[in-house]
């Protein structure tokens, strides 16, 4: 495997962005990586990866889910076909021209669920132009969890033999330095986007029910701003108890994770759910919604609640805070059992094995 292409359209994205950064960092140890970098992130990319001579960046103006972008990238791919052996897309946003040895990653099937909030027309476009084509023309499909694989097969049962489950893992950006946040006292931490399926409205309502019974604050750190969050905080009189941090840097996240009392995620739907894993890395216990993928990934190390019940969310928060010492001890003693499933060398080996099979023509 001398050289591969990795598409970086979602560089600096909240979830896929971290997956992408991990992929290029690890795979560049085994191959020359030709890589697309959005022009607007060119300087940040060079700061992070500029010293790696195995990475060959290509910068151009190319936006997500745009026709112009699809045309631009098609030209890039055609120019690389004699240089690289495999084209890896850490997403399903494929260009109009698809090379033969193409691998895609499916992170989740949210556009097919009731939690999609972008409209029916956009849902149809994403299905027809992106999902359908990625599923049909890719040589292999990486699913980041068994739950996502099962969701995928509900809509594309014919690709059973194409799907390979390779879990996500994570690595801390070593160039990031811890950045202090002036949060006084204990706090529960949520990290993620402010979207419908993240269920933040119920979390806020649950927190308001017990705000006079607990001393913790709630910190919500996310990639995107959403005025509904602030309206909910205001209507529930939580202004002095909820801290919203928009677009936190890696350094800020390190600090937030390290100093949290608990991490909490009320999500209704996920393809994997990486932030709780990052929290466990800092020995921070996790309180999670009882959904299939969290049960798959986090087994019995988490405290689970019914994400549709504000009362149950509130009850489990109080339970967790009341039993903090024993839950913390369990987290510290059992987290390695969870991490073993996502050990970096094991994950990288799975990618290398899959890619080499495709390059050698061992996959139909």
XYZ file of C-alpha atoms in Angstrom:
364
model
C 0.000 0.000 0.000
C 2.288 2.769 -1.296
C -0.165 5.626 -1.563
C -3.830 6.360 -0.887
C -6.180 9.322 -1.102
C -8.152 10.439 1.963
C -10.879 13.013 1.482
C -10.789 15.856 3.995
C -14.007 17.655 3.194
C -15.146 17.448 6.824
C -11.840 18.582 8.359
C -12.632 20.489 11.571
C -16.106 18.961 11.693
C -17.272 17.884 15.136
C -17.448 14.109 14.682
C -16.233 13.150 11.206
C -13.467 15.737 11.573
C -11.875 13.895 14.483
C -12.290 10.581 12.682
C -10.545 12.083 9.655
C -7.657 13.497 11.692
C -7.067 10.140 13.338
C -7.142 8.373 9.952
C -4.519 10.528 8.280
C -2.274 10.626 11.333
C -2.181 6.846 11.702
C -2.327 5.731 8.062
C 0.464 8.120 7.068
C 2.807 5.802 8.979
C 2.189 3.139 6.342
C 1.595 5.003 3.078
C 1.913 8.312 1.316
C -1.366 10.147 1.835
C -2.734 12.410 -0.868
C -5.318 14.442 0.896
C -7.891 17.098 0.133
C -7.905 20.072 2.523
C -10.590 22.793 2.325
C -8.938 26.093 1.398
C -10.422 27.868 4.416
C -8.637 25.417 6.749
C -5.334 25.332 4.867
C -3.324 27.180 7.528
C -4.751 25.129 10.405
C -4.002 21.916 8.532
C -0.380 22.893 7.947
C 0.036 23.790 11.599
C -1.240 20.366 12.606
C 0.290 18.143 9.922
C 2.833 20.279 8.056
C 5.834 18.430 9.502
C 4.673 15.065 8.161
C 6.391 14.511 4.804
C 4.187 11.470 4.084
C 1.136 13.733 3.706
C 0.620 15.503 0.368
C -2.150 18.113 0.796
C -4.301 19.422 -2.037
C -6.124 22.678 -1.276
C -9.013 24.055 -3.287
C -12.406 25.669 -2.789
C -14.728 22.740 -2.344
C -17.806 22.844 -0.106
C -19.957 20.094 1.382
C -23.023 18.935 -0.525
C -22.535 21.372 -3.439
C -22.723 20.606 -7.162
C -19.711 22.793 -7.855
C -17.774 20.922 -5.205
C -18.670 17.579 -6.746
C -17.327 18.731 -10.107
C -14.126 20.168 -8.640
C -13.367 17.036 -6.709
C -14.033 14.810 -9.716
C -11.163 16.560 -11.499
C -8.906 16.052 -8.487
C -9.655 12.331 -8.343
C -9.073 11.782 -12.046
C -5.670 13.459 -11.764
C -4.702 11.106 -8.924
C -5.753 7.782 -10.407
C -2.235 6.967 -11.612
C -0.711 7.970 -8.277
C -2.832 6.270 -5.627
C -4.105 2.740 -5.117
C -7.190 3.450 -3.052
C -9.610 6.326 -2.421
C -10.898 6.573 1.129
C -13.854 8.800 1.999
C -14.505 9.102 5.767
C -18.101 10.033 4.799
C -20.653 9.476 1.998
C -20.259 12.827 0.216
C -18.801 11.295 -2.980
C -18.113 13.367 -6.107
C -19.744 12.779 -9.482
C -16.764 10.738 -10.615
C -16.083 7.700 -8.429
C -12.826 5.792 -8.767
C -12.806 2.007 -8.806
C -11.121 1.305 -5.460
C -13.306 3.548 -3.321
C -14.058 2.954 0.362
C -16.639 4.967 2.290
C -17.554 5.266 5.947
C -21.165 5.398 7.104
C -21.391 7.063 10.500
C -25.136 6.954 10.968
C -28.482 6.857 9.155
C -30.012 9.970 10.730
C -31.476 11.283 7.429
C -33.632 8.130 7.376
C -34.967 8.652 10.899
C -37.573 10.811 12.610
C -34.724 12.888 14.024
C -33.827 14.413 10.664
C -34.458 18.167 10.840
C -33.333 19.479 7.439
C -36.520 19.003 5.412
C -37.847 16.293 3.102
C -36.322 17.699 -0.090
C -32.813 17.721 1.344
C -33.432 14.250 2.746
C -34.301 13.011 -0.764
C -31.190 14.653 -2.256
C -28.913 13.147 0.390
C -30.440 9.711 -0.131
C -30.338 9.703 -3.940
C -27.189 11.693 -4.636
C -25.035 10.565 -1.732
C -26.203 7.472 0.150
C -27.464 5.510 -2.853
C -24.366 6.224 -4.934
C -21.904 5.628 -2.097
C -23.531 2.304 -1.257
C -23.679 1.182 -4.885
C -20.249 2.187 -6.163
C -17.964 1.728 -3.173
C -15.783 -1.355 -3.002
C -16.319 -1.580 0.753
C -18.422 0.221 3.373
C -16.995 0.845 6.822
C -19.589 1.022 9.577
C -18.419 2.565 12.854
C -20.604 0.295 14.999
C -22.727 -2.839 14.797
C -25.746 -0.654 15.498
C -25.004 1.469 12.432
C -24.498 -1.676 10.363
C -27.928 -2.947 11.415
C -29.485 0.421 10.566
C -27.801 0.384 7.175
C -29.095 -3.081 6.350
C -32.670 -1.964 7.022
C -32.437 0.238 3.926
C -29.725 -1.503 1.873
C -30.001 -5.207 2.615
C -28.151 -6.053 -0.596
C -24.805 -4.773 0.745
C -24.427 -7.276 3.577
C -21.122 -8.569 2.187
C -19.717 -5.086 1.608
C -19.996 -3.853 5.182
C -17.060 -4.058 7.563
C -17.515 -2.899 11.162
C -14.479 -0.971 12.390
C -15.038 0.908 15.607
C -14.005 4.484 16.109
C -11.158 5.291 18.434
C -9.546 8.542 19.425
C -6.234 10.200 20.082
C -5.552 13.432 21.901
C -4.017 16.177 19.765
C -0.572 16.338 21.363
C -0.060 19.882 20.122
C -3.079 21.044 22.123
C -2.359 22.689 25.426
C -4.906 22.704 28.199
C -6.891 25.940 28.212
C -8.590 26.957 31.450
C -12.301 27.684 31.687
C -13.454 29.842 34.581
C -16.143 27.482 35.867
C -16.474 27.578 39.626
C -17.633 24.416 41.398
C -18.750 20.992 40.200
C -20.453 20.543 36.848
C -22.054 18.001 34.567
C -20.625 18.171 31.059
C -22.256 17.718 27.669
C -20.107 17.879 24.515
C -21.652 17.728 21.050
C -23.818 19.533 18.555
C -27.019 21.399 19.363
C -29.342 19.420 17.120
C -32.773 17.843 17.491
C -31.576 14.275 18.061
C -29.185 15.415 20.799
C -32.243 15.930 23.043
C -30.844 18.912 24.923
C -34.288 20.350 25.577
C -35.232 17.369 27.769
C -31.881 17.528 29.541
C -32.467 21.187 30.392
C -35.995 20.471 31.633
C -34.709 17.597 33.766
C -31.959 19.790 35.176
C -34.472 22.527 36.038
C -36.498 19.988 38.036
C -33.581 19.297 40.379
C -31.602 22.535 40.285
C -32.505 23.287 43.915
C -31.548 19.783 45.040
C -28.021 19.671 43.627
C -25.029 22.005 43.637
C -23.707 21.076 40.190
C -23.841 23.334 37.188
C -24.482 22.064 33.678
C -21.905 22.889 30.997
C -22.968 22.534 27.349
C -20.054 22.699 24.907
C -20.864 22.463 21.225
C -19.699 23.140 17.718
C -22.706 25.139 16.575
C -24.823 27.868 18.103
C -28.599 27.465 18.336
C -30.877 30.176 19.720
C -33.327 27.549 21.000
C -30.780 26.560 23.638
C -30.698 30.085 25.014
C -34.480 30.427 24.875
C -34.860 27.199 26.856
C -32.280 28.286 29.410
C -34.047 31.616 29.844
C -37.567 30.174 30.079
C -36.444 27.638 32.685
C -34.620 30.280 34.745
C -31.322 28.441 34.411
C -29.155 31.412 33.487
C -26.986 31.106 36.606
C -26.719 27.305 36.457
C -26.022 26.506 32.789
C -22.830 27.505 30.978
C -22.801 27.375 27.171
C -19.410 27.223 25.444
C -19.543 27.635 21.689
C -16.940 26.042 19.428
C -14.505 24.985 22.169
C -10.888 24.444 21.140
C -9.147 21.121 21.767
C -7.372 22.744 24.688
C -10.655 23.904 26.199
C -12.157 20.436 25.757
C -9.250 18.812 27.563
C -9.812 21.109 30.510
C -13.586 20.603 30.468
C -13.260 16.823 30.407
C -10.616 16.658 33.127
C -12.578 18.753 35.607
C -16.119 17.470 35.049
C -17.954 15.614 37.801
C -19.872 13.530 35.247
C -20.272 13.496 31.495
C -23.890 13.301 30.337
C -25.421 12.592 26.937
C -29.217 12.545 26.459
C -28.964 11.698 22.751
C -31.873 9.927 21.054
C -29.787 8.619 18.168
C -26.073 8.098 17.512
C -23.882 6.123 15.152
C -21.196 5.693 17.811
C -20.895 8.507 20.360
C -17.253 9.445 20.905
C -17.374 12.134 23.661
C -18.192 9.641 26.449
C -15.082 7.670 25.440
C -13.015 10.841 25.646
C -14.471 11.469 29.103
C -13.587 7.998 30.328
C -10.023 8.679 29.212
C -9.895 11.266 32.009
C -11.597 8.939 34.533
C -14.825 10.936 34.312
C -17.930 8.735 34.852
C -20.657 8.856 32.212
C -24.454 9.138 32.387
C -26.013 8.128 29.070
C -29.327 7.677 27.334
C -30.412 4.072 27.064
C -30.094 3.630 23.289
C -28.693 0.581 21.444
C -25.368 2.037 20.365
C -24.469 3.289 23.843
C -25.233 -0.154 25.268
C -23.021 -1.660 22.546
C -20.103 0.688 23.118
C -20.207 1.408 26.853
C -21.742 -1.815 28.216
C -22.302 -1.600 31.979
C -19.795 1.128 32.834
C -22.399 3.872 32.308
C -25.420 5.007 34.292
C -28.356 4.780 31.839
C -31.636 6.693 31.704
C -34.749 6.817 29.546
C -34.040 9.758 27.177
C -37.756 10.366 26.613
C -38.445 10.946 30.315
C -37.305 14.159 31.984
C -38.216 12.623 35.325
C -35.954 9.617 34.756
C -33.096 11.809 33.571
C -33.439 13.869 36.739
C -33.610 10.753 38.934
C -30.451 9.278 37.430
C -28.531 12.536 37.819
C -29.396 12.622 41.525
C -28.538 8.920 41.865
C -25.171 9.451 40.169
C -24.245 12.447 42.319
C -25.351 10.644 45.491
C -23.194 7.627 44.647
C -20.273 9.474 43.109
C -17.448 7.733 44.980
C -18.507 4.191 44.114
C -19.329 5.107 40.494
C -15.979 6.878 40.120
C -14.168 3.853 41.523
C -15.959 1.547 39.083
C -15.097 3.851 36.196
C -11.398 3.867 37.042
C -11.218 0.104 37.603
C -13.281 -1.001 34.591
C -12.575 1.559 31.883
C -9.732 -0.540 30.410
C -12.278 -3.226 29.543
C -14.050 -0.643 27.378
C -10.866 0.817 25.923
C -9.593 -2.609 24.872
C -12.316 -2.745 22.218
C -11.051 0.509 20.729
C -7.300 0.101 21.165
C -5.591 2.192 18.506
C -3.239 -0.434 17.090
C -6.092 -2.902 16.758
C -8.239 -0.381 14.869
C -5.403 0.678 12.537
C -4.639 -2.974 11.782
C -8.251 -3.508 10.678
C -7.995 -0.576 8.260
C -4.723 -1.824 6.824
C -6.075 -5.339 6.346
C -9.187 -4.058 4.563
C -7.292 -1.629 2.335
C -4.683 -4.204 1.358
C -7.378 -6.720 0.417
C -8.988 -4.164 -1.880
C -5.684 -3.140 -3.462
C -4.777 -6.794 -4.078
C -8.186 -7.439 -5.616
C -9.220 -9.913 -2.938
C -12.599 -8.231 -2.475
C -15.137 -8.577 -5.303
